[in-house]
Coordinates of C-alpha atoms in Angstrom, one line a residue:
M1 CA 43.7 -61.0 -80.6
S2 CA 45.7 -58.2 -81.8
N3 CA 44.1 -54.6 -81.6
E4 CA 44.9 -53.9 -85.0
L5 CA 42.3 -56.7 -86.0
T6 CA 39.5 -55.6 -84.0
W7 CA 37.4 -52.5 -84.4
D8 CA 38.0 -49.4 -82.0
T9 CA 34.5 -48.3 -81.0
T10 CA 35.8 -45.6 -78.3
P11 CA 35.4 -42.8 -80.7
L12 CA 31.8 -43.4 -80.5
Y13 CA 31.6 -44.2 -76.7
P14 CA 34.5 -45.2 -74.1
S15 CA 33.0 -48.3 -72.8
T16 CA 29.5 -50.0 -72.3
T17 CA 29.4 -48.3 -68.7
S18 CA 30.7 -44.8 -69.7
P19 CA 28.7 -41.6 -68.6
E20 CA 28.5 -40.4 -72.2
L21 CA 26.6 -43.2 -73.4
A22 CA 23.9 -43.2 -70.5
A23 CA 23.8 -39.4 -70.9
D24 CA 22.9 -39.9 -74.6
F25 CA 20.2 -42.5 -73.9
D26 CA 18.6 -40.0 -71.1
K27 CA 19.2 -36.7 -73.7
G28 CA 17.5 -38.7 -76.4
A29 CA 14.2 -39.4 -74.3
E30 CA 14.1 -35.7 -73.0
E31 CA 14.3 -34.3 -76.6
V32 CA 11.9 -36.8 -78.0
A33 CA 9.4 -35.9 -75.3
A34 CA 10.1 -31.9 -76.0
F35 CA 9.5 -32.3 -79.8
R36 CA 6.3 -34.4 -79.0
Q37 CA 5.0 -31.7 -76.9
R38 CA 5.9 -29.0 -79.5
Y39 CA 4.5 -30.5 -82.7
R40 CA 2.2 -33.3 -82.1
E41 CA -1.3 -32.8 -83.5
K42 CA 0.1 -29.4 -85.0
V43 CA 1.9 -30.3 -88.3
A44 CA -1.0 -29.6 -90.4
G45 CA -0.8 -26.2 -89.2
L46 CA 2.7 -25.5 -89.8
S47 CA 3.8 -23.0 -92.7
A48 CA 6.5 -24.1 -94.7
E49 CA 9.0 -22.1 -92.7
G50 CA 7.6 -23.9 -89.7
L51 CA 7.7 -27.2 -91.2
L52 CA 11.5 -26.8 -92.2
A53 CA 12.3 -25.9 -88.8
A54 CA 10.7 -29.1 -87.5
L55 CA 12.4 -31.4 -90.1
K56 CA 15.6 -30.0 -89.0
E57 CA 14.8 -30.7 -85.5
Y58 CA 13.7 -34.2 -86.3
E59 CA 16.7 -34.8 -88.2
Q60 CA 19.0 -33.8 -85.1
L61 CA 17.1 -36.2 -83.3
Q62 CA 17.4 -39.1 -85.4
E63 CA 21.0 -38.7 -85.2
L64 CA 21.0 -38.3 -81.5
L65 CA 18.9 -41.4 -81.3
I66 CA 20.7 -43.9 -83.6
K67 CA 24.2 -43.4 -82.2
P68 CA 23.7 -45.5 -79.0
Q69 CA 21.8 -48.1 -81.1
L70 CA 24.4 -48.2 -83.5
Y71 CA 27.2 -48.6 -80.9
S72 CA 25.3 -51.3 -79.0
H73 CA 24.9 -53.1 -82.6
L74 CA 28.5 -53.0 -83.2
L75 CA 29.6 -54.7 -79.9
F76 CA 26.5 -57.1 -80.5
A77 CA 28.0 -58.3 -83.6
A78 CA 31.6 -58.6 -82.7
D79 CA 30.4 -60.7 -79.4
S80 CA 27.0 -61.9 -79.2
E81 CA 27.9 -64.0 -76.1
S82 CA 28.9 -61.3 -73.9
D83 CA 26.4 -60.5 -71.1
D84 CA 27.2 -56.9 -71.1
T85 CA 26.6 -56.7 -74.9
K86 CA 23.7 -58.7 -74.8
R87 CA 22.2 -56.4 -72.4
L88 CA 23.3 -53.3 -73.9
S89 CA 21.9 -54.5 -77.3
Q90 CA 18.4 -55.5 -75.8
K91 CA 18.5 -52.0 -74.0
A92 CA 19.2 -50.2 -77.2
A93 CA 16.6 -52.3 -79.0
E94 CA 13.7 -51.4 -76.4
Y95 CA 15.1 -47.7 -76.4
G96 CA 14.9 -47.4 -80.0
N97 CA 11.4 -49.0 -80.2
L98 CA 10.2 -46.6 -77.7
M99 CA 11.3 -43.5 -79.0
G100 CA 10.1 -44.5 -82.4
R101 CA 6.8 -45.2 -81.1
E102 CA 7.0 -41.6 -79.7
L103 CA 8.1 -39.9 -82.8
L104 CA 5.5 -42.0 -85.0
F105 CA 3.1 -39.0 -85.0
F106 CA 5.2 -36.7 -87.1
D107 CA 5.6 -39.0 -90.0
L108 CA 2.0 -39.8 -89.7
E109 CA 0.8 -36.2 -89.4
I110 CA 2.9 -35.4 -92.5
I111 CA 1.4 -38.5 -94.5
Q112 CA -2.3 -37.7 -93.6
L113 CA -2.1 -33.8 -94.7
E114 CA -4.9 -32.9 -97.1
D115 CA -3.7 -33.2 -100.8
G116 CA -3.6 -29.4 -101.4
A117 CA -1.8 -28.4 -98.3
F118 CA 0.9 -31.0 -98.8
N119 CA 1.2 -30.1 -102.3
A120 CA 1.7 -26.6 -101.5
L121 CA 4.2 -27.6 -99.1
V122 CA 6.4 -29.7 -101.3
E123 CA 6.3 -27.0 -104.1
D124 CA 7.7 -24.6 -101.7
S125 CA 11.4 -23.9 -102.4
R126 CA 12.4 -23.7 -98.7
L127 CA 11.6 -27.3 -98.3
E128 CA 13.5 -28.4 -101.6
V129 CA 16.0 -30.3 -99.7
Y130 CA 13.2 -32.5 -98.1
R131 CA 11.0 -32.9 -101.3
H132 CA 11.9 -36.3 -101.8
F133 CA 11.6 -37.2 -98.2
L134 CA 8.3 -36.1 -98.0
E135 CA 7.0 -37.6 -101.4
A136 CA 8.6 -41.0 -100.4
L137 CA 6.7 -40.7 -97.0
R138 CA 3.1 -39.7 -99.0
K139 CA 3.6 -42.9 -101.2
F140 CA 2.5 -45.0 -98.0
R141 CA -0.6 -43.0 -97.3
P142 CA -3.1 -45.9 -98.4
H143 CA -1.3 -48.3 -96.1
T144 CA -0.7 -46.4 -93.0
L145 CA -2.7 -46.9 -89.8
S146 CA -3.6 -44.7 -87.0
E147 CA -0.9 -43.6 -84.5
R148 CA -2.3 -45.6 -81.8
E149 CA -2.4 -48.7 -84.1
E150 CA 1.0 -48.2 -85.4
S151 CA 2.5 -47.7 -81.9
L152 CA 0.7 -50.9 -80.5
L153 CA 2.1 -52.9 -83.8
S154 CA 5.6 -51.4 -83.1
Q155 CA 5.4 -52.1 -79.2
K156 CA 4.5 -55.7 -79.7
G157 CA 7.2 -56.1 -82.2
L158 CA 9.6 -56.2 -79.5
T159 CA 8.3 -59.3 -78.2
G160 CA 7.0 -60.9 -81.5
V161 CA 9.1 -60.6 -84.8
Q162 CA 11.8 -58.7 -83.8
A163 CA 12.3 -61.2 -80.5
F164 CA 12.5 -64.2 -82.9
S165 CA 15.1 -62.2 -85.2
R166 CA 17.2 -61.9 -82.0
L167 CA 16.9 -65.5 -81.5
F168 CA 18.0 -66.2 -84.8
D169 CA 21.0 -64.1 -84.4
E170 CA 22.1 -65.5 -81.1
V171 CA 21.5 -69.1 -81.9
S172 CA 23.4 -68.8 -85.1
A173 CA 26.3 -67.2 -83.4
S174 CA 26.5 -69.9 -80.8
L175 CA 26.5 -72.9 -83.1
R176 CA 30.0 -75.1 -82.9
Y177 CA 31.0 -77.4 -85.3
K178 CA 33.4 -80.3 -85.1
M179 CA 35.1 -81.8 -88.4
E180 CA 38.0 -83.9 -89.1
L181 CA 40.6 -82.3 -91.1
D182 CA 43.9 -83.7 -91.9
G183 CA 43.5 -86.5 -89.6
E184 CA 42.1 -84.9 -86.4
E185 CA 38.7 -83.7 -85.1
R186 CA 38.8 -80.0 -84.7
D187 CA 36.2 -77.2 -83.9
F188 CA 35.2 -74.8 -86.3
T189 CA 33.1 -71.7 -86.7
G190 CA 30.3 -71.7 -89.2
E191 CA 32.5 -69.1 -91.2
E192 CA 35.3 -71.3 -91.3
L193 CA 33.4 -73.9 -92.8
L194 CA 31.9 -71.8 -95.5
A195 CA 35.3 -70.8 -96.5
M196 CA 36.1 -74.3 -97.0
L197 CA 34.2 -74.4 -100.4
H198 CA 37.1 -72.6 -101.8
H199 CA 39.5 -75.7 -100.3
P200 CA 41.3 -77.5 -103.3
D201 CA 39.9 -81.0 -102.2
A202 CA 36.5 -82.0 -103.2
A203 CA 36.0 -84.1 -100.3
V204 CA 36.8 -81.4 -97.7
R205 CA 34.5 -79.1 -99.6
E206 CA 31.3 -81.3 -99.3
R207 CA 32.4 -82.6 -95.7
A208 CA 32.7 -78.8 -94.7
F209 CA 29.5 -77.8 -96.3
S210 CA 27.7 -80.7 -95.2
T211 CA 28.7 -80.5 -91.3
F212 CA 27.6 -77.0 -91.6
L213 CA 24.0 -77.5 -92.8
N214 CA 23.6 -80.8 -90.9
K215 CA 23.8 -78.5 -87.7
H216 CA 21.4 -76.4 -88.9
Q217 CA 19.2 -79.6 -89.6
E218 CA 19.6 -80.5 -86.0
H219 CA 18.0 -77.1 -85.2
E220 CA 15.2 -77.4 -87.7
I221 CA 12.4 -76.9 -85.0
L222 CA 13.9 -73.4 -84.1
F223 CA 14.7 -72.3 -87.5
S224 CA 11.4 -73.4 -89.3
A225 CA 9.5 -71.7 -86.2
V226 CA 11.8 -68.3 -86.7
F227 CA 10.6 -68.3 -90.6
N228 CA 7.2 -69.0 -89.8
N229 CA 7.0 -66.3 -87.6
A230 CA 8.4 -63.7 -90.0
A231 CA 6.3 -65.0 -92.6
L232 CA 3.3 -64.9 -90.7
D233 CA 3.9 -61.6 -89.0
H234 CA 4.6 -60.0 -92.6
A235 CA 1.2 -61.4 -94.0
Q236 CA -0.5 -59.9 -90.7
D237 CA 0.9 -56.7 -91.6
M238 CA -0.2 -57.0 -95.3
E239 CA -3.8 -57.6 -94.1
L240 CA -3.8 -54.6 -91.9
R241 CA -2.1 -52.4 -94.2
S242 CA -4.1 -53.5 -97.4
Y243 CA -1.1 -54.8 -99.5
Q244 CA -1.8 -57.2 -102.1
H245 CA 1.6 -58.8 -102.7
P246 CA 4.6 -59.7 -100.2
M247 CA 6.9 -57.7 -102.3
E248 CA 4.9 -54.5 -102.5
P249 CA 6.0 -53.0 -99.4
T250 CA 9.6 -53.3 -100.0
N251 CA 9.0 -52.3 -103.8
L252 CA 7.4 -48.9 -102.3
G253 CA 10.0 -48.2 -100.0
N254 CA 12.8 -48.9 -103.0
E255 CA 10.8 -46.6 -105.0
I256 CA 10.7 -49.2 -108.0
P257 CA 7.7 -50.3 -109.6
T258 CA 6.8 -53.8 -109.0
E259 CA 6.7 -54.6 -112.7
V260 CA 10.4 -53.2 -113.0
V261 CA 11.3 -55.9 -110.2
E262 CA 9.3 -58.6 -111.9
S263 CA 11.2 -57.8 -115.1
L264 CA 14.7 -58.0 -113.5
M265 CA 13.9 -61.4 -112.2
Q266 CA 12.2 -62.6 -115.4
V267 CA 15.6 -61.5 -117.3
S268 CA 17.5 -63.2 -114.8
E269 CA 15.6 -66.5 -115.1
A270 CA 15.7 -66.3 -119.0
N271 CA 19.8 -66.2 -118.7
Y272 CA 19.8 -69.3 -116.2
P273 CA 21.2 -71.4 -119.1
L274 CA 24.2 -69.0 -119.2
A275 CA 25.1 -70.2 -115.6
Q276 CA 24.5 -73.7 -116.5
E277 CA 27.0 -73.2 -119.6
Y278 CA 29.6 -72.1 -116.8
F279 CA 28.8 -74.9 -114.5
R280 CA 29.5 -77.2 -117.2
L281 CA 32.7 -75.5 -118.3
K282 CA 33.9 -75.4 -114.6
A283 CA 33.5 -79.1 -114.4
K284 CA 35.8 -79.5 -117.2
L285 CA 38.2 -77.0 -115.7
L286 CA 38.4 -79.4 -112.3
G287 CA 38.8 -82.2 -114.4
I288 CA 35.4 -84.2 -113.1
P289 CA 32.1 -85.2 -115.0
K290 CA 29.8 -83.0 -113.2
L291 CA 29.8 -80.3 -110.3
K292 CA 28.2 -80.7 -106.9
N293 CA 27.0 -77.4 -105.5
S294 CA 29.9 -77.9 -103.0
D295 CA 32.3 -77.6 -106.1
V296 CA 31.0 -74.2 -107.5
Y297 CA 33.5 -72.1 -105.8
A298 CA 36.5 -74.8 -106.0
P299 CA 39.7 -73.3 -106.8
L300 CA 41.4 -74.6 -110.0
S301 CA 44.1 -77.0 -109.3
D302 CA 46.8 -74.6 -109.6
S303 CA 45.3 -71.7 -107.9
G304 CA 45.0 -72.4 -104.2
R305 CA 46.9 -69.4 -103.2
T306 CA 46.1 -67.4 -100.0
Y307 CA 46.4 -64.0 -99.1
S308 CA 47.7 -62.1 -95.7
L309 CA 45.6 -59.3 -94.5
E310 CA 48.4 -57.0 -95.5
E311 CA 48.4 -58.5 -99.1
A312 CA 44.5 -58.0 -99.2
R313 CA 44.6 -54.5 -97.9
A314 CA 47.2 -53.4 -100.4
L315 CA 45.5 -54.8 -103.4
V316 CA 42.1 -53.3 -102.3
V317 CA 43.8 -49.7 -101.8
K318 CA 45.6 -50.0 -105.1
A319 CA 42.2 -51.1 -107.2
Y320 CA 40.4 -48.3 -105.7
G321 CA 43.4 -46.0 -106.5
G322 CA 43.6 -46.7 -110.2
F323 CA 40.0 -45.0 -110.3
S324 CA 40.5 -42.2 -107.8
E325 CA 43.0 -41.3 -105.3
E326 CA 40.2 -40.1 -103.0
F327 CA 38.6 -43.4 -102.8
A328 CA 42.0 -45.0 -102.1
R329 CA 42.4 -43.0 -99.0
L330 CA 38.9 -43.7 -97.9
A331 CA 39.6 -47.4 -98.2
D332 CA 42.8 -47.3 -96.4
D333 CA 41.4 -45.1 -93.6
F334 CA 39.2 -48.0 -92.4
F335 CA 42.4 -49.9 -91.3
T336 CA 44.4 -46.8 -90.0
D337 CA 41.4 -45.8 -88.2
R338 CA 40.5 -49.2 -86.8
R339 CA 37.3 -49.4 -88.0
V340 CA 37.2 -53.0 -89.1
D341 CA 36.9 -56.1 -87.3
V342 CA 38.7 -58.6 -89.1
L343 CA 38.8 -62.3 -88.1
P344 CA 36.2 -65.1 -87.5
R345 CA 35.6 -66.3 -83.7
P346 CA 33.1 -67.9 -81.5
G347 CA 30.2 -65.4 -80.8
K348 CA 31.0 -63.2 -83.8
S349 CA 28.4 -62.5 -86.4
G350 CA 28.6 -64.5 -89.6
G351 CA 29.3 -62.9 -93.2
A352 CA 30.4 -59.5 -93.5
F353 CA 28.9 -56.0 -93.3
C354 CA 29.4 -52.1 -93.5
M355 CA 27.7 -50.3 -90.7
G356 CA 26.8 -46.7 -92.1
M357 CA 26.4 -44.5 -89.4
T358 CA 25.3 -40.7 -90.0
P359 CA 26.5 -37.9 -91.9
S360 CA 28.8 -36.9 -89.0
L361 CA 30.0 -40.5 -88.1
P362 CA 32.2 -42.7 -90.1
P363 CA 31.0 -46.1 -91.1
Y364 CA 32.5 -49.3 -89.6
L365 CA 33.2 -52.7 -91.4
L366 CA 32.9 -56.6 -90.0
L367 CA 34.5 -59.2 -91.8
N368 CA 35.3 -62.7 -91.4
F369 CA 38.8 -63.0 -93.1
T370 CA 40.2 -66.4 -93.8
G371 CA 42.8 -65.4 -96.7
N372 CA 41.3 -66.8 -99.8
L373 CA 40.7 -64.7 -102.9
R374 CA 36.8 -64.4 -102.2
D375 CA 37.7 -62.7 -98.9
V376 CA 39.9 -60.1 -100.8
S377 CA 36.9 -59.4 -102.8
T378 CA 34.5 -59.3 -99.8
I379 CA 36.9 -56.4 -98.4
A380 CA 36.7 -54.4 -101.6
H381 CA 32.9 -55.1 -101.5
E382 CA 32.5 -53.8 -98.0
V383 CA 34.7 -51.0 -98.5
G384 CA 32.6 -49.8 -101.3
H385 CA 29.8 -49.5 -99.1
G386 CA 32.2 -47.5 -96.7
I387 CA 33.0 -45.0 -99.7
H388 CA 29.2 -44.7 -100.6
Y389 CA 28.5 -43.9 -97.0
H390 CA 31.4 -41.2 -96.7
V391 CA 30.5 -39.5 -100.1
A392 CA 27.0 -39.3 -99.3
Q393 CA 27.7 -37.4 -96.0
V394 CA 27.0 -34.2 -97.9
Q395 CA 23.5 -35.1 -97.3
T396 CA 21.3 -34.4 -94.4
M397 CA 20.2 -37.3 -92.0
L398 CA 17.0 -37.9 -93.6
N399 CA 18.4 -37.9 -97.2
Y400 CA 21.5 -39.9 -96.2
H401 CA 20.9 -43.7 -97.0
P402 CA 20.8 -44.8 -100.3
P403 CA 17.7 -46.8 -101.2
L404 CA 18.1 -50.6 -101.5
P405 CA 18.2 -50.7 -105.4
L406 CA 21.4 -48.5 -105.2
A407 CA 22.6 -49.7 -102.0
E408 CA 25.2 -52.3 -103.5
T409 CA 26.1 -50.0 -106.3
A410 CA 29.7 -48.8 -104.8
S411 CA 30.5 -52.3 -103.4
V412 CA 29.8 -54.2 -106.5
F413 CA 31.9 -51.5 -108.4
G414 CA 34.6 -51.9 -105.9
E415 CA 35.0 -55.7 -106.8
M416 CA 34.8 -54.9 -110.7
L417 CA 37.9 -52.7 -109.8
L418 CA 39.6 -55.6 -108.0
T419 CA 39.0 -58.1 -110.7
R420 CA 40.2 -56.1 -113.3
L421 CA 43.5 -55.0 -111.5
L422 CA 44.2 -58.7 -110.9
L423 CA 43.7 -59.6 -114.5
E424 CA 45.5 -56.8 -116.1
N425 CA 48.7 -57.6 -113.7
E426 CA 48.6 -61.2 -114.1
S427 CA 50.7 -62.7 -117.0
D428 CA 50.5 -66.5 -116.0
K429 CA 47.5 -67.8 -118.1
E430 CA 46.5 -70.4 -115.6
L431 CA 46.2 -67.6 -112.7
K432 CA 44.2 -65.8 -115.3
K433 CA 41.8 -68.7 -115.5
S434 CA 41.4 -68.5 -111.8
L435 CA 40.6 -64.9 -111.7
L436 CA 38.0 -65.0 -114.5
C437 CA 36.6 -67.9 -112.8
A438 CA 36.2 -66.0 -109.4
K439 CA 34.5 -63.0 -111.1
I440 CA 32.1 -65.3 -113.2
E441 CA 31.2 -67.2 -109.8
D442 CA 30.6 -63.8 -108.1
I443 CA 28.3 -62.4 -110.8
I444 CA 26.3 -65.8 -110.9
A445 CA 26.1 -65.4 -107.1
T446 CA 25.4 -62.0 -106.9
T447 CA 22.5 -62.3 -109.7
F448 CA 21.1 -65.6 -110.4
R449 CA 21.8 -67.0 -106.6
Q450 CA 20.0 -63.8 -105.3
N451 CA 17.1 -64.1 -107.7
V452 CA 16.6 -67.9 -106.4
L453 CA 16.8 -66.6 -103.0
T454 CA 14.2 -63.9 -103.7
R455 CA 11.8 -66.4 -105.5
F456 CA 12.2 -68.8 -102.5
E457 CA 11.4 -65.8 -100.2
E458 CA 8.6 -64.6 -102.4
R459 CA 7.0 -68.4 -102.3
M460 CA 7.5 -68.7 -98.7
H461 CA 5.3 -65.7 -97.9
L462 CA 2.8 -66.6 -100.6
E463 CA 2.5 -70.1 -99.3
R464 CA 2.3 -69.3 -95.5
K465 CA -1.2 -67.9 -95.8
N466 CA -2.2 -71.6 -96.4
G467 CA -1.1 -72.7 -93.2
L468 CA 2.0 -73.8 -91.3
L469 CA 5.0 -74.3 -93.4
T470 CA 7.0 -77.5 -91.8
A471 CA 11.0 -77.6 -92.2
S472 CA 10.2 -80.4 -94.8
T473 CA 8.1 -78.0 -96.8
L474 CA 10.5 -75.0 -96.5
C475 CA 13.4 -77.7 -97.6
D476 CA 11.2 -78.7 -100.7
F477 CA 10.7 -75.1 -101.7
W478 CA 14.4 -74.5 -101.3
W479 CA 15.4 -77.3 -103.5
E480 CA 12.9 -76.7 -106.3
E481 CA 13.9 -72.9 -106.7
N482 CA 17.6 -73.9 -106.6
H483 CA 17.2 -76.7 -109.2
K484 CA 15.9 -74.1 -111.8
L485 CA 19.2 -72.3 -111.5
Y486 CA 21.4 -75.6 -111.5
G487 CA 19.3 -77.7 -113.9
D488 CA 21.2 -81.0 -115.0
A489 CA 24.5 -79.1 -114.7
V490 CA 25.2 -79.4 -111.0
D491 CA 24.1 -82.0 -108.3
M492 CA 23.0 -80.5 -105.1
I493 CA 24.2 -82.4 -102.1
E494 CA 21.4 -83.9 -100.0
P495 CA 22.1 -81.5 -96.6
Y496 CA 21.7 -78.6 -98.9
R497 CA 18.0 -78.6 -98.3
Y498 CA 18.6 -76.9 -95.4
G499 CA 20.5 -74.0 -97.2
W500 CA 17.4 -71.8 -96.4
S501 CA 17.9 -71.9 -92.7
Y502 CA 21.1 -69.8 -92.3
I503 CA 20.0 -66.5 -94.6
S504 CA 19.7 -63.9 -92.2
H505 CA 18.4 -61.8 -95.0
F506 CA 15.0 -63.5 -95.0
I507 CA 14.8 -62.6 -91.3
H508 CA 16.4 -59.1 -91.0
A509 CA 15.9 -57.2 -94.5
R510 CA 12.8 -58.7 -96.5
F511 CA 13.5 -59.1 -100.1
Y512 CA 16.6 -57.4 -99.7
C513 CA 18.1 -59.9 -101.9
Y514 CA 17.0 -58.8 -105.5
S515 CA 19.0 -55.3 -104.6
Y516 CA 22.2 -57.5 -105.2
T517 CA 20.9 -58.6 -108.6
C518 CA 19.7 -55.0 -109.5
A519 CA 23.2 -53.6 -108.3
E520 CA 25.1 -56.2 -110.0
L521 CA 23.6 -55.6 -113.2
L522 CA 23.6 -51.9 -112.9
V523 CA 27.3 -51.8 -112.1
L524 CA 28.4 -53.8 -115.1
S525 CA 26.8 -51.4 -117.4
L526 CA 28.3 -48.4 -115.2
Y527 CA 31.6 -50.6 -115.6
Q528 CA 31.3 -50.5 -119.5
M529 CA 30.6 -46.9 -119.2
Y530 CA 33.7 -46.3 -117.3
L531 CA 36.0 -48.2 -119.7
K532 CA 34.6 -45.8 -122.6
E533 CA 34.6 -42.6 -120.8
R534 CA 37.4 -42.9 -118.1
E535 CA 38.1 -39.5 -116.5
K536 CA 34.6 -38.3 -117.6
F537 CA 33.0 -41.0 -116.0
L538 CA 34.2 -40.3 -112.4
P539 CA 32.2 -37.0 -111.5
V540 CA 29.1 -39.0 -112.8
Y541 CA 29.6 -41.9 -110.8
R542 CA 30.7 -39.8 -107.5
G543 CA 27.4 -37.8 -108.2
I544 CA 25.2 -41.2 -108.1
L545 CA 27.0 -42.0 -104.7
A546 CA 26.7 -38.5 -103.3
D547 CA 22.8 -38.4 -104.0
G548 CA 22.6 -41.0 -101.3
G549 CA 18.6 -41.3 -100.4
S550 CA 18.2 -37.7 -101.5
K551 CA 16.2 -38.8 -104.9
T552 CA 14.4 -41.8 -106.2
P553 CA 16.7 -44.4 -107.9
A554 CA 15.5 -43.3 -111.3
D555 CA 16.5 -39.6 -110.8
T556 CA 19.9 -40.6 -109.6
L557 CA 20.8 -42.7 -112.4
A558 CA 19.3 -40.4 -114.9
P559 CA 22.7 -38.6 -115.4
A560 CA 24.1 -42.0 -116.3
G561 CA 21.3 -42.5 -119.0
I562 CA 20.2 -45.4 -117.4
E563 CA 16.5 -46.5 -117.9
M564 CA 15.7 -49.2 -115.4
S565 CA 12.5 -50.1 -116.6
D566 CA 14.0 -51.3 -120.0
P567 CA 14.5 -55.2 -119.9
A568 CA 17.4 -54.5 -122.4
F569 CA 19.0 -52.6 -119.8
W570 CA 19.2 -55.8 -117.3
Q571 CA 20.3 -58.1 -120.3
N572 CA 23.1 -55.8 -121.0
G573 CA 24.7 -57.0 -117.8
Y574 CA 24.4 -60.6 -118.6
D575 CA 25.6 -60.1 -122.0
L576 CA 29.0 -58.9 -120.3
L577 CA 28.7 -62.0 -118.1
K578 CA 28.5 -63.9 -121.5
G579 CA 31.7 -62.1 -122.8
L580 CA 33.7 -63.0 -119.5
I581 CA 32.5 -66.7 -120.2
E582 CA 33.9 -66.5 -124.1
E583 CA 37.1 -64.8 -122.3
L584 CA 37.7 -67.7 -120.2
K585 CA 36.8 -69.9 -123.0
Q586 CA 39.7 -68.4 -125.1
L587 CA 42.2 -69.3 -122.5
L588 CA 41.3 -72.9 -122.7

């Protein structure tokens, strides 16, 4: 495989056996020990100046510790079958767990400060840059255990839920698929099969999706065990920490009230008929009586074009360039600097991600590019994440990573820029239909489908307390939640009962999925502002990205005049979707 198609991790470390990597593992352990010696059981006695010095040391430690862990994650994502990357990945996981346990005391002692002392510290102007970090920590005070208990839970996690999570990754990456295509049986990766949901032949689409899902059914014992373990672990954690609802820890970490999240989901569900209207329209466009769910992303009969990587790259850079020259340069840098791994292959993680590193290290992208329009949009999406991470590098380490509700903002905005570029430069009416369909389907997938995923996940966690969830039970939950979206507009193929089994967010990032819904609707509102204000909008938008995690979502969005607690705000996004559907109807 060409070097230009794989990422270059040597700027991080020369190799898995390099002295630099070994030295960072050792240096991190030494500095953690020194920090623990210097501050353990002393945080309550620190002045504002003393706490400021400690926080700066803590940040430097975090940057030192995370670098070898991120490096190992990149290598494992690119090749989970290499013994070297497996060993390094496991070493990094154990190292990170141990270092985290050694540093637990610092957050805990801040959380446990007396109210008067804490309030005096956060009001001190010298700690202003860390005020949000301190206040965000403090919100977990009712749910935090002793240092000994927290350390034991973290330590046992290595052989508990984290081990099951790793097993899920390794098995998922190891699966091999055989399917007949063009008269011969061939081997495929999971990503290649899922890409065939965009194939022009309905029989190929259904066969590819069924082949993928049937392989997961063959491993139902393993996947249901992993999902049960994740749910049971969370239930026990909730009991120990006195949480009342499975989503409460995530919402608290996201700094979004539970009632706002519930409002978001209820508004989404109230708009499911909008998706069903589109599905019926898509069936007419395809000339079939009714869609199967393997047909939702089908190309229109005259739109089956593919894109080379060079074309996709140029389109994405141009889309960002129409908004900001700085953003175009940052987009192109991923390719010129070889910070992107492009093609699917055995052993490589599926899907796509942007790995945000630290304020001093540039992010990396993983793709599984197969050349369809959706893959071009995925590049725009992941590049958006990367731009977000770049712009937020003005922040310190503790304020760097954006909160989940805002984490998808730049990525979804990038997709919208790409769509409008394609629409504005296309004069062919039939191709315009295809582009509009692709964007509408993307919004449906990023809002309604993610809402379905969140409801399934919520139901899984709520029901697990009543006993083991068999694979059959999980299939039933999945089927019922998806039926609420599809209604009588789409027939689900029978193998789709196992659609839950390959969604990695359920295992790795509990209740992450609603952040996509949040971001999509947020971006639809932001994009409408951009169309009205143009140049005036750029500094407002850039400021949102530059804030990183230094403020609450509400405070970050305040300069844009956005109020997330208002259900009408979420409805605005769906109103724009309705407008796109009407625009499509006018082209018919």
